[in-house]
mmCIF file with all atom_site columns, C-alpha atoms in Angstrom:
data_model
loop_
_atom_site.group_PDB
_atom_site.id
_atom_site.type_symbol
_atom_site.label_atom_id
_atom_site.label_alt_id
_atom_site.label_comp_id
_atom_site.label_asym_id
_atom_site.label_entity_id
_atom_site.label_seq_id
_atom_site.pdbx_PDB_ins_code
_atom_site.Cartn_x
_atom_site.Cartn_y
_atom_site.Cartn_z
_atom_site.occupancy
_atom_site.B_iso_or_equiv
_atom_site.pdbx_formal_charge
_atom_site.auth_seq_id
_atom_site.auth_comp_id
_atom_site.auth_asym_id
_atom_site.auth_atom_id
_atom_site.pdbx_PDB_model_num
ATOM 1   C CA . MET A 1 1   ? 164.479 50.090 -253.668 1.00 66.00 ? 1   MET A CA 1
ATOM 2   C CA . ALA A 1 2   ? 167.949 48.408 -253.883 1.00 82.00 ? 2   ALA A CA 1
ATOM 3   C CA . ALA A 1 3   ? 171.208 50.358 -255.043 1.00 94.00 ? 3   ALA A CA 1
ATOM 4   C CA . LYS A 1 4   ? 171.981 50.112 -258.568 1.00 97.00 ? 4   LYS A CA 1
ATOM 5   C CA . ILE A 1 5   ? 175.437 49.046 -260.064 1.00 98.00 ? 5   ILE A CA 1
ATOM 6   C CA . LEU A 1 6   ? 176.470 49.396 -263.510 1.00 98.00 ? 6   LEU A CA 1
ATOM 7   C CA . ILE A 1 7   ? 178.745 46.931 -265.613 1.00 98.00 ? 7   ILE A CA 1
ATOM 8   C CA . LEU A 1 8   ? 180.304 48.804 -268.674 1.00 98.00 ? 8   LEU A CA 1
ATOM 9   C CA . THR A 1 9   ? 181.052 46.186 -271.420 1.00 98.00 ? 9   THR A CA 1
ATOM 10  C CA . GLY A 1 10  ? 180.741 45.130 -275.331 1.00 98.00 ? 10  GLY A CA 1
ATOM 11  C CA . ASP A 1 11  ? 181.724 42.703 -277.398 1.00 98.00 ? 11  ASP A CA 1
ATOM 12  C CA . ALA A 1 12  ? 184.484 40.236 -276.796 1.00 98.00 ? 12  ALA A CA 1
ATOM 13  C CA . ALA A 1 13  ? 184.167 40.901 -272.942 1.00 98.00 ? 13  ALA A CA 1
ATOM 14  C CA . GLU A 1 14  ? 185.506 38.023 -271.052 1.00 98.00 ? 14  GLU A CA 1
ATOM 15  C CA . SER A 1 15  ? 182.523 35.761 -270.283 1.00 98.00 ? 15  SER A CA 1
ATOM 16  C CA . LEU A 1 16  ? 183.230 35.093 -266.257 1.00 97.00 ? 16  LEU A CA 1
ATOM 17  C CA . GLU A 1 17  ? 184.475 38.511 -265.925 1.00 98.00 ? 17  GLU A CA 1
ATOM 18  C CA . VAL A 1 18  ? 181.040 40.089 -266.715 1.00 98.00 ? 18  VAL A CA 1
ATOM 19  C CA . LEU A 1 19  ? 178.783 37.223 -265.418 1.00 98.00 ? 19  LEU A CA 1
ATOM 20  C CA . TYR A 1 20  ? 180.380 36.507 -262.054 1.00 98.00 ? 20  TYR A CA 1
ATOM 21  C CA . PRO A 1 21  ? 180.272 39.888 -260.922 1.00 98.00 ? 21  PRO A CA 1
ATOM 22  C CA . TYR A 1 22  ? 176.729 40.348 -262.272 1.00 98.00 ? 22  TYR A CA 1
ATOM 23  C CA . GLN A 1 23  ? 175.394 37.335 -260.472 1.00 98.00 ? 23  GLN A CA 1
ATOM 24  C CA . ARG A 1 24  ? 177.399 37.857 -257.444 1.00 98.00 ? 24  ARG A CA 1
ATOM 25  C CA . LEU A 1 25  ? 176.249 41.725 -256.857 1.00 97.00 ? 25  LEU A CA 1
ATOM 26  C CA . ARG A 1 26  ? 172.732 40.531 -257.731 1.00 97.00 ? 26  ARG A CA 1
ATOM 27  C CA . GLU A 1 27  ? 172.933 37.582 -255.040 1.00 96.00 ? 27  GLU A CA 1
ATOM 28  C CA . GLU A 1 28  ? 174.019 40.591 -252.421 1.00 95.00 ? 28  GLU A CA 1
ATOM 29  C CA . GLY A 1 29  ? 170.853 42.469 -253.167 1.00 94.00 ? 29  GLY A CA 1
ATOM 30  C CA . TYR A 1 30  ? 172.118 44.943 -255.790 1.00 96.00 ? 30  TYR A CA 1
ATOM 31  C CA . ASP A 1 31  ? 170.081 45.724 -258.761 1.00 97.00 ? 31  ASP A CA 1
ATOM 32  C CA . VAL A 1 32  ? 172.723 45.410 -261.826 1.00 98.00 ? 32  VAL A CA 1
ATOM 33  C CA . HIS A 1 33  ? 172.442 46.631 -265.217 1.00 98.00 ? 33  HIS A CA 1
ATOM 34  C CA . ILE A 1 34  ? 174.791 46.146 -268.181 1.00 98.00 ? 34  ILE A CA 1
ATOM 35  C CA . ALA A 1 35  ? 175.498 48.964 -270.632 1.00 98.00 ? 35  ALA A CA 1
ATOM 36  C CA . ALA A 1 36  ? 177.105 48.564 -274.066 1.00 98.00 ? 36  ALA A CA 1
ATOM 37  C CA . PRO A 1 37  ? 177.841 50.948 -276.815 1.00 98.00 ? 37  PRO A CA 1
ATOM 38  C CA . THR A 1 38  ? 174.057 49.993 -278.057 1.00 98.00 ? 38  THR A CA 1
ATOM 39  C CA . ARG A 1 39  ? 171.294 48.005 -276.884 1.00 98.00 ? 39  ARG A CA 1
ATOM 40  C CA . LYS A 1 40  ? 172.052 44.756 -278.496 1.00 98.00 ? 40  LYS A CA 1
ATOM 41  C CA . THR A 1 41  ? 172.785 40.944 -277.607 1.00 98.00 ? 41  THR A CA 1
ATOM 42  C CA . LEU A 1 42  ? 176.610 41.037 -276.628 1.00 98.00 ? 42  LEU A CA 1
ATOM 43  C CA . ARG A 1 43  ? 179.058 38.259 -277.796 1.00 98.00 ? 43  ARG A CA 1
ATOM 44  C CA . PHE A 1 44  ? 181.427 37.424 -274.865 1.00 98.00 ? 44  PHE A CA 1
ATOM 45  C CA . VAL A 1 45  ? 184.456 35.150 -275.363 1.00 97.00 ? 45  VAL A CA 1
ATOM 46  C CA . VAL A 1 46  ? 186.258 32.729 -272.818 1.00 96.00 ? 46  VAL A CA 1
ATOM 47  C CA . HIS A 1 47  ? 189.858 33.427 -272.038 1.00 93.00 ? 47  HIS A CA 1
ATOM 48  C CA . ASP A 1 48  ? 191.572 30.147 -271.197 1.00 90.00 ? 48  ASP A CA 1
ATOM 49  C CA . PHE A 1 49  ? 195.288 29.124 -269.957 1.00 86.00 ? 49  PHE A CA 1
ATOM 50  C CA . GLU A 1 50  ? 196.613 26.372 -272.231 1.00 90.00 ? 50  GLU A CA 1
ATOM 51  C CA . HIS A 1 51  ? 199.608 24.308 -271.920 1.00 93.00 ? 51  HIS A CA 1
ATOM 52  C CA . GLY A 1 52  ? 202.196 25.268 -274.419 1.00 93.00 ? 52  GLY A CA 1
ATOM 53  C CA . PHE A 1 53  ? 200.576 28.828 -275.070 1.00 91.00 ? 53  PHE A CA 1
ATOM 54  C CA . ASP A 1 54  ? 202.605 32.036 -274.315 1.00 90.00 ? 54  ASP A CA 1
ATOM 55  C CA . THR A 1 55  ? 199.626 33.866 -273.525 1.00 87.00 ? 55  THR A CA 1
ATOM 56  C CA . TYR A 1 56  ? 195.850 33.100 -272.873 1.00 87.00 ? 56  TYR A CA 1
ATOM 57  C CA . THR A 1 57  ? 193.619 31.429 -275.924 1.00 89.00 ? 57  THR A CA 1
ATOM 58  C CA . GLU A 1 58  ? 190.214 32.988 -276.661 1.00 93.00 ? 58  GLU A CA 1
ATOM 59  C CA . LYS A 1 59  ? 187.171 30.870 -277.614 1.00 96.00 ? 59  LYS A CA 1
ATOM 60  C CA . PRO A 1 60  ? 183.360 31.949 -278.371 1.00 96.00 ? 60  PRO A CA 1
ATOM 61  C CA . GLY A 1 61  ? 181.514 32.668 -275.039 1.00 96.00 ? 61  GLY A CA 1
ATOM 62  C CA . TYR A 1 62  ? 177.942 33.375 -273.657 1.00 97.00 ? 62  TYR A CA 1
ATOM 63  C CA . THR A 1 63  ? 175.730 36.003 -275.080 1.00 98.00 ? 63  THR A CA 1
ATOM 64  C CA . TRP A 1 64  ? 173.919 38.431 -272.910 1.00 98.00 ? 64  TRP A CA 1
ATOM 65  C CA . PRO A 1 65  ? 171.717 41.467 -273.850 1.00 98.00 ? 65  PRO A CA 1
ATOM 66  C CA . ALA A 1 66  ? 172.812 44.794 -272.805 1.00 98.00 ? 66  ALA A CA 1
ATOM 67  C CA . ASP A 1 67  ? 170.349 46.605 -270.780 1.00 98.00 ? 67  ASP A CA 1
ATOM 68  C CA . LEU A 1 68  ? 171.098 50.046 -271.964 1.00 98.00 ? 68  LEU A CA 1
ATOM 69  C CA . ALA A 1 69  ? 173.534 51.902 -274.552 1.00 98.00 ? 69  ALA A CA 1
ATOM 70  C CA . PHE A 1 70  ? 176.332 54.088 -273.165 1.00 98.00 ? 70  PHE A CA 1
ATOM 71  C CA . SER A 1 71  ? 174.378 57.190 -274.399 1.00 98.00 ? 71  SER A CA 1
ATOM 72  C CA . GLU A 1 72  ? 171.386 56.207 -271.962 1.00 98.00 ? 72  GLU A CA 1
ATOM 73  C CA . VAL A 1 73  ? 173.292 56.182 -268.656 1.00 98.00 ? 73  VAL A CA 1
ATOM 74  C CA . ASP A 1 74  ? 172.458 58.569 -266.280 1.00 98.00 ? 74  ASP A CA 1
ATOM 75  C CA . PRO A 1 75  ? 175.582 58.184 -263.788 1.00 98.00 ? 75  PRO A CA 1
ATOM 76  C CA . GLY A 1 76  ? 173.901 59.854 -260.901 1.00 97.00 ? 76  GLY A CA 1
ATOM 77  C CA . GLN A 1 77  ? 171.389 56.532 -260.841 1.00 97.00 ? 77  GLN A CA 1
ATOM 78  C CA . TYR A 1 78  ? 174.152 54.371 -260.218 1.00 98.00 ? 78  TYR A CA 1
ATOM 79  C CA . ALA A 1 79  ? 176.080 53.947 -256.966 1.00 97.00 ? 79  ALA A CA 1
ATOM 80  C CA . ALA A 1 80  ? 178.798 51.838 -258.351 1.00 98.00 ? 80  ALA A CA 1
ATOM 81  C CA . LEU A 1 81  ? 180.639 50.561 -261.428 1.00 98.00 ? 81  LEU A CA 1
ATOM 82  C CA . VAL A 1 82  ? 182.042 47.349 -262.522 1.00 98.00 ? 82  VAL A CA 1
ATOM 83  C CA . LEU A 1 83  ? 184.631 47.221 -265.371 1.00 98.00 ? 83  LEU A CA 1
ATOM 84  C CA . PRO A 1 84  ? 185.223 43.729 -266.821 1.00 98.00 ? 84  PRO A CA 1
ATOM 85  C CA . GLY A 1 85  ? 188.249 42.824 -268.998 1.00 97.00 ? 85  GLY A CA 1
ATOM 86  C CA . GLY A 1 86  ? 188.571 40.551 -272.194 1.00 97.00 ? 86  GLY A CA 1
ATOM 87  C CA . ARG A 1 87  ? 189.207 42.844 -275.288 1.00 96.00 ? 87  ARG A CA 1
ATOM 88  C CA . ALA A 1 88  ? 186.196 44.960 -274.997 1.00 98.00 ? 88  ALA A CA 1
ATOM 89  C CA . PRO A 1 89  ? 188.321 47.658 -273.339 1.00 98.00 ? 89  PRO A CA 1
ATOM 90  C CA . GLU A 1 90  ? 190.755 47.935 -276.182 1.00 96.00 ? 90  GLU A CA 1
ATOM 91  C CA . TYR A 1 91  ? 188.003 49.339 -278.524 1.00 97.00 ? 91  TYR A CA 1
ATOM 92  C CA . LEU A 1 92  ? 185.664 50.503 -275.906 1.00 98.00 ? 92  LEU A CA 1
ATOM 93  C CA . ARG A 1 93  ? 188.179 53.350 -274.410 1.00 98.00 ? 93  ARG A CA 1
ATOM 94  C CA . ASN A 1 94  ? 187.852 55.215 -277.619 1.00 97.00 ? 94  ASN A CA 1
ATOM 95  C CA . ASP A 1 95  ? 183.958 55.530 -277.216 1.00 98.00 ? 95  ASP A CA 1
ATOM 96  C CA . PRO A 1 96  ? 183.179 59.326 -275.942 1.00 98.00 ? 96  PRO A CA 1
ATOM 97  C CA . GLU A 1 97  ? 179.933 58.214 -274.330 1.00 98.00 ? 97  GLU A CA 1
ATOM 98  C CA . LEU A 1 98  ? 181.848 55.610 -272.217 1.00 98.00 ? 98  LEU A CA 1
ATOM 99  C CA . ARG A 1 99  ? 184.258 57.922 -271.365 1.00 98.00 ? 99  ARG A CA 1
ATOM 100 C CA . LYS A 1 100 ? 181.870 60.467 -270.048 1.00 98.00 ? 100 LYS A CA 1
ATOM 101 C CA . VAL A 1 101 ? 180.354 58.064 -267.730 1.00 98.00 ? 101 VAL A CA 1
ATOM 102 C CA . LEU A 1 102 ? 183.518 56.781 -266.519 1.00 98.00 ? 102 LEU A CA 1
ATOM 103 C CA . LYS A 1 103 ? 184.928 60.133 -265.755 1.00 98.00 ? 103 LYS A CA 1
ATOM 104 C CA . ALA A 1 104 ? 181.409 60.887 -263.782 1.00 98.00 ? 104 ALA A CA 1
ATOM 105 C CA . PHE A 1 105 ? 182.143 57.878 -261.591 1.00 98.00 ? 105 PHE A CA 1
ATOM 106 C CA . PHE A 1 106 ? 185.714 58.775 -260.870 1.00 98.00 ? 106 PHE A CA 1
ATOM 107 C CA . ASP A 1 107 ? 184.552 62.561 -260.232 1.00 98.00 ? 107 ASP A CA 1
ATOM 108 C CA . ALA A 1 108 ? 181.889 61.462 -257.716 1.00 97.00 ? 108 ALA A CA 1
ATOM 109 C CA . ASP A 1 109 ? 184.562 59.007 -255.991 1.00 97.00 ? 109 ASP A CA 1
ATOM 110 C CA . LYS A 1 110 ? 181.934 56.042 -256.499 1.00 98.00 ? 110 LYS A CA 1
ATOM 111 C CA . PRO A 1 111 ? 183.163 52.449 -256.071 1.00 98.00 ? 111 PRO A CA 1
ATOM 112 C CA . VAL A 1 112 ? 184.943 51.026 -259.076 1.00 98.00 ? 112 VAL A CA 1
ATOM 113 C CA . ALA A 1 113 ? 185.818 47.351 -259.447 1.00 98.00 ? 113 ALA A CA 1
ATOM 114 C CA . GLN A 1 114 ? 187.978 46.574 -262.481 1.00 98.00 ? 114 GLN A CA 1
ATOM 115 C CA . ILE A 1 115 ? 189.740 43.368 -263.533 1.00 98.00 ? 115 ILE A CA 1
ATOM 116 C CA . CYS A 1 116 ? 192.222 42.075 -266.185 1.00 98.00 ? 116 CYS A CA 1
ATOM 117 C CA . HIS A 1 117 ? 192.160 44.482 -269.207 1.00 98.00 ? 117 HIS A CA 1
ATOM 118 C CA . GLY A 1 118 ? 189.258 46.919 -267.585 1.00 98.00 ? 118 GLY A CA 1
ATOM 119 C CA . PRO A 1 119 ? 192.153 49.323 -266.437 1.00 98.00 ? 119 PRO A CA 1
ATOM 120 C CA . LEU A 1 120 ? 192.796 50.355 -270.152 1.00 98.00 ? 120 LEU A CA 1
ATOM 121 C CA . LEU A 1 121 ? 189.423 52.127 -269.726 1.00 98.00 ? 121 LEU A CA 1
ATOM 122 C CA . THR A 1 122 ? 190.434 53.979 -266.552 1.00 98.00 ? 122 THR A CA 1
ATOM 123 C CA . ALA A 1 123 ? 193.755 54.999 -267.886 1.00 98.00 ? 123 ALA A CA 1
ATOM 124 C CA . SER A 1 124 ? 191.695 56.256 -271.073 1.00 98.00 ? 124 SER A CA 1
ATOM 125 C CA . ILE A 1 125 ? 190.335 59.221 -268.563 1.00 98.00 ? 125 ILE A CA 1
ATOM 126 C CA . GLY A 1 126 ? 193.463 59.753 -266.824 1.00 98.00 ? 126 GLY A CA 1
ATOM 127 C CA . ALA A 1 127 ? 192.020 58.385 -263.739 1.00 98.00 ? 127 ALA A CA 1
ATOM 128 C CA . LEU A 1 128 ? 194.893 56.272 -262.621 1.00 98.00 ? 128 LEU A CA 1
ATOM 129 C CA . ASN A 1 129 ? 197.516 58.677 -261.960 1.00 97.00 ? 129 ASN A CA 1
ATOM 130 C CA . GLY A 1 130 ? 199.053 58.165 -258.450 1.00 98.00 ? 130 GLY A CA 1
ATOM 131 C CA . ARG A 1 131 ? 196.806 54.927 -257.950 1.00 98.00 ? 131 ARG A CA 1
ATOM 132 C CA . ARG A 1 132 ? 197.960 51.559 -256.651 1.00 98.00 ? 132 ARG A CA 1
ATOM 133 C CA . LEU A 1 133 ? 196.145 48.710 -258.737 1.00 98.00 ? 133 LEU A CA 1
ATOM 134 C CA . THR A 1 134 ? 196.569 45.503 -260.330 1.00 98.00 ? 134 THR A CA 1
ATOM 135 C CA . ALA A 1 135 ? 195.390 44.348 -263.858 1.00 98.00 ? 135 ALA A CA 1
ATOM 136 C CA . TYR A 1 136 ? 196.440 41.507 -266.189 1.00 97.00 ? 136 TYR A CA 1
ATOM 137 C CA . PRO A 1 137 ? 200.227 41.143 -265.838 1.00 96.00 ? 137 PRO A CA 1
ATOM 138 C CA . ALA A 1 138 ? 200.848 42.045 -269.482 1.00 96.00 ? 138 ALA A CA 1
ATOM 139 C CA . LEU A 1 139 ? 199.262 45.356 -268.783 1.00 97.00 ? 139 LEU A CA 1
ATOM 140 C CA . GLU A 1 140 ? 201.957 46.324 -266.248 1.00 98.00 ? 140 GLU A CA 1
ATOM 141 C CA . PRO A 1 141 ? 203.782 48.736 -268.730 1.00 98.00 ? 141 PRO A CA 1
ATOM 142 C CA . ASP A 1 142 ? 200.541 50.441 -269.781 1.00 97.00 ? 142 ASP A CA 1
ATOM 143 C CA . MET A 1 143 ? 199.407 50.912 -266.080 1.00 98.00 ? 143 MET A CA 1
ATOM 144 C CA . GLN A 1 144 ? 202.917 52.446 -265.282 1.00 98.00 ? 144 GLN A CA 1
ATOM 145 C CA . ALA A 1 145 ? 202.461 54.829 -268.145 1.00 98.00 ? 145 ALA A CA 1
ATOM 146 C CA . ALA A 1 146 ? 199.304 55.678 -266.836 1.00 98.00 ? 146 ALA A CA 1
ATOM 147 C CA . GLY A 1 147 ? 200.984 56.709 -263.457 1.00 98.00 ? 147 GLY A CA 1
ATOM 148 C CA . ALA A 1 148 ? 199.764 53.898 -261.478 1.00 98.00 ? 148 ALA A CA 1
ATOM 149 C CA . SER A 1 149 ? 201.761 51.684 -259.132 1.00 98.00 ? 149 SER A CA 1
ATOM 150 C CA . PHE A 1 150 ? 201.130 48.231 -260.510 1.00 98.00 ? 150 PHE A CA 1
ATOM 151 C CA . ARG A 1 151 ? 201.295 45.366 -258.024 1.00 98.00 ? 151 ARG A CA 1
ATOM 152 C CA . ASP A 1 152 ? 201.113 41.337 -259.219 1.00 97.00 ? 152 ASP A CA 1
ATOM 153 C CA . ALA A 1 153 ? 198.562 40.354 -256.579 1.00 98.00 ? 153 ALA A CA 1
ATOM 154 C CA . GLU A 1 154 ? 194.970 38.823 -256.386 1.00 98.00 ? 154 GLU A CA 1
ATOM 155 C CA . VAL A 1 155 ? 193.368 42.129 -255.427 1.00 98.00 ? 155 VAL A CA 1
ATOM 156 C CA . VAL A 1 156 ? 194.423 45.570 -254.989 1.00 98.00 ? 156 VAL A CA 1
ATOM 157 C CA . VAL A 1 157 ? 192.061 48.190 -253.092 1.00 98.00 ? 157 VAL A CA 1
ATOM 158 C CA . ASP A 1 158 ? 193.063 51.845 -253.338 1.00 98.00 ? 158 ASP A CA 1
ATOM 159 C CA . GLY A 1 159 ? 190.419 53.752 -251.485 1.00 97.00 ? 159 GLY A CA 1
ATOM 160 C CA . THR A 1 160 ? 187.221 53.100 -253.635 1.00 98.00 ? 160 THR A CA 1
ATOM 161 C CA . LEU A 1 161 ? 189.040 51.628 -256.175 1.00 98.00 ? 161 LEU A CA 1
ATOM 162 C CA . VAL A 1 162 ? 189.214 47.572 -256.645 1.00 98.00 ? 162 VAL A CA 1
ATOM 163 C CA . SER A 1 163 ? 191.247 45.561 -258.934 1.00 98.00 ? 163 SER A CA 1
ATOM 164 C CA . SER A 1 164 ? 192.242 42.081 -259.863 1.00 98.00 ? 164 SER A CA 1
ATOM 165 C CA . ARG A 1 165 ? 194.452 40.112 -262.402 1.00 98.00 ? 165 ARG A CA 1
ATOM 166 C CA . ALA A 1 166 ? 191.838 38.027 -264.150 1.00 96.00 ? 166 ALA A CA 1
ATOM 167 C CA . TRP A 1 167 ? 188.964 35.697 -263.607 1.00 95.00 ? 167 TRP A CA 1
ATOM 168 C CA . PRO A 1 168 ? 190.814 32.938 -261.390 1.00 95.00 ? 168 PRO A CA 1
ATOM 169 C CA . ASP A 1 169 ? 191.002 35.969 -258.926 1.00 97.00 ? 169 ASP A CA 1
ATOM 170 C CA . HIS A 1 170 ? 187.255 36.421 -258.913 1.00 97.00 ? 170 HIS A CA 1
ATOM 171 C CA . SER A 1 171 ? 186.416 35.499 -255.185 1.00 97.00 ? 171 SER A CA 1
ATOM 172 C CA . GLY A 1 172 ? 189.226 37.668 -253.634 1.00 98.00 ? 172 GLY A CA 1
ATOM 173 C CA . TRP A 1 173 ? 188.030 40.458 -256.284 1.00 98.00 ? 173 TRP A CA 1
ATOM 174 C CA . MET A 1 174 ? 184.464 40.390 -255.394 1.00 98.00 ? 174 MET A CA 1
ATOM 175 C CA . ARG A 1 175 ? 185.007 40.047 -251.657 1.00 98.00 ? 175 ARG A CA 1
ATOM 176 C CA . GLU A 1 176 ? 186.926 43.206 -251.470 1.00 98.00 ? 176 GLU A CA 1
ATOM 177 C CA . PHE A 1 177 ? 184.450 45.257 -253.745 1.00 98.00 ? 177 PHE A CA 1
ATOM 178 C CA . ILE A 1 178 ? 181.607 44.226 -251.669 1.00 97.00 ? 178 ILE A CA 1
ATOM 179 C CA . LYS A 1 179 ? 183.424 45.512 -248.516 1.00 97.00 ? 179 LYS A CA 1
ATOM 180 C CA . VAL A 1 180 ? 183.760 48.877 -250.420 1.00 98.00 ? 180 VAL A CA 1
ATOM 181 C CA . LEU A 1 181 ? 180.135 48.667 -251.023 1.00 96.00 ? 181 LEU A CA 1
ATOM 182 C CA . ARG A 1 182 ? 178.819 48.012 -247.684 1.00 94.00 ? 182 ARG A CA 1
ATOM 183 C CA . ALA A 1 183 ? 180.990 51.009 -246.442 1.00 95.00 ? 183 ALA A CA 1
ATOM 184 C CA . LYS A 1 184 ? 179.888 53.582 -249.046 1.00 92.00 ? 184 LYS A CA 1
ATOM 185 C CA . VAL A 1 185 ? 176.582 51.796 -250.302 1.00 86.00 ? 185 VAL A CA 1
ATOM 186 C CA . PRO A 1 186 ? 174.884 49.987 -247.325 1.00 78.00 ? 186 PRO A CA 1
ATOM 187 C CA . LEU A 1 187 ? 171.667 47.887 -248.428 1.00 79.00 ? 187 LEU A CA 1
ATOM 188 C CA . GLY A 1 188 ? 169.584 48.812 -245.685 1.00 65.00 ? 188 GLY A CA 1
#
């Protein structure tokens, strides 16, 4: 039986930041599940960088079904966790069920991949104090306020925590996360 990996996300998550790790980790041989506030079809968004804009733009993205609700997650059944970005982390960080699941992964020192605004979730449970990471560059003050040492880099690995800035960094992000997974959760 393949090791299971959990993706925690919700509406307005960045399409590529959910679907790229979902497909890449399945390709590697892991069993990947998506959890959201409820079992429903999630509506993702596309964040893009357009000339003349001071920040990214947002357009409607793909839809995808959630396999289970946060309240249905048994963290002990999962070997690792992925936290996509987009706008979803901004409201998900207030969900007590999500925070309970997230805390269980950090308490057990399981591999966690976070990207873009995903670190807002880990900051909400106090898991970033003393850690090195990257995130969407506009989050640098938030990450420093959470006690993290921020680096503006494609990918930062701090033990079992692997972080990246945004979807243009996907290949480096998943390459380093898979190295951590192979060391901590070998497939066989």
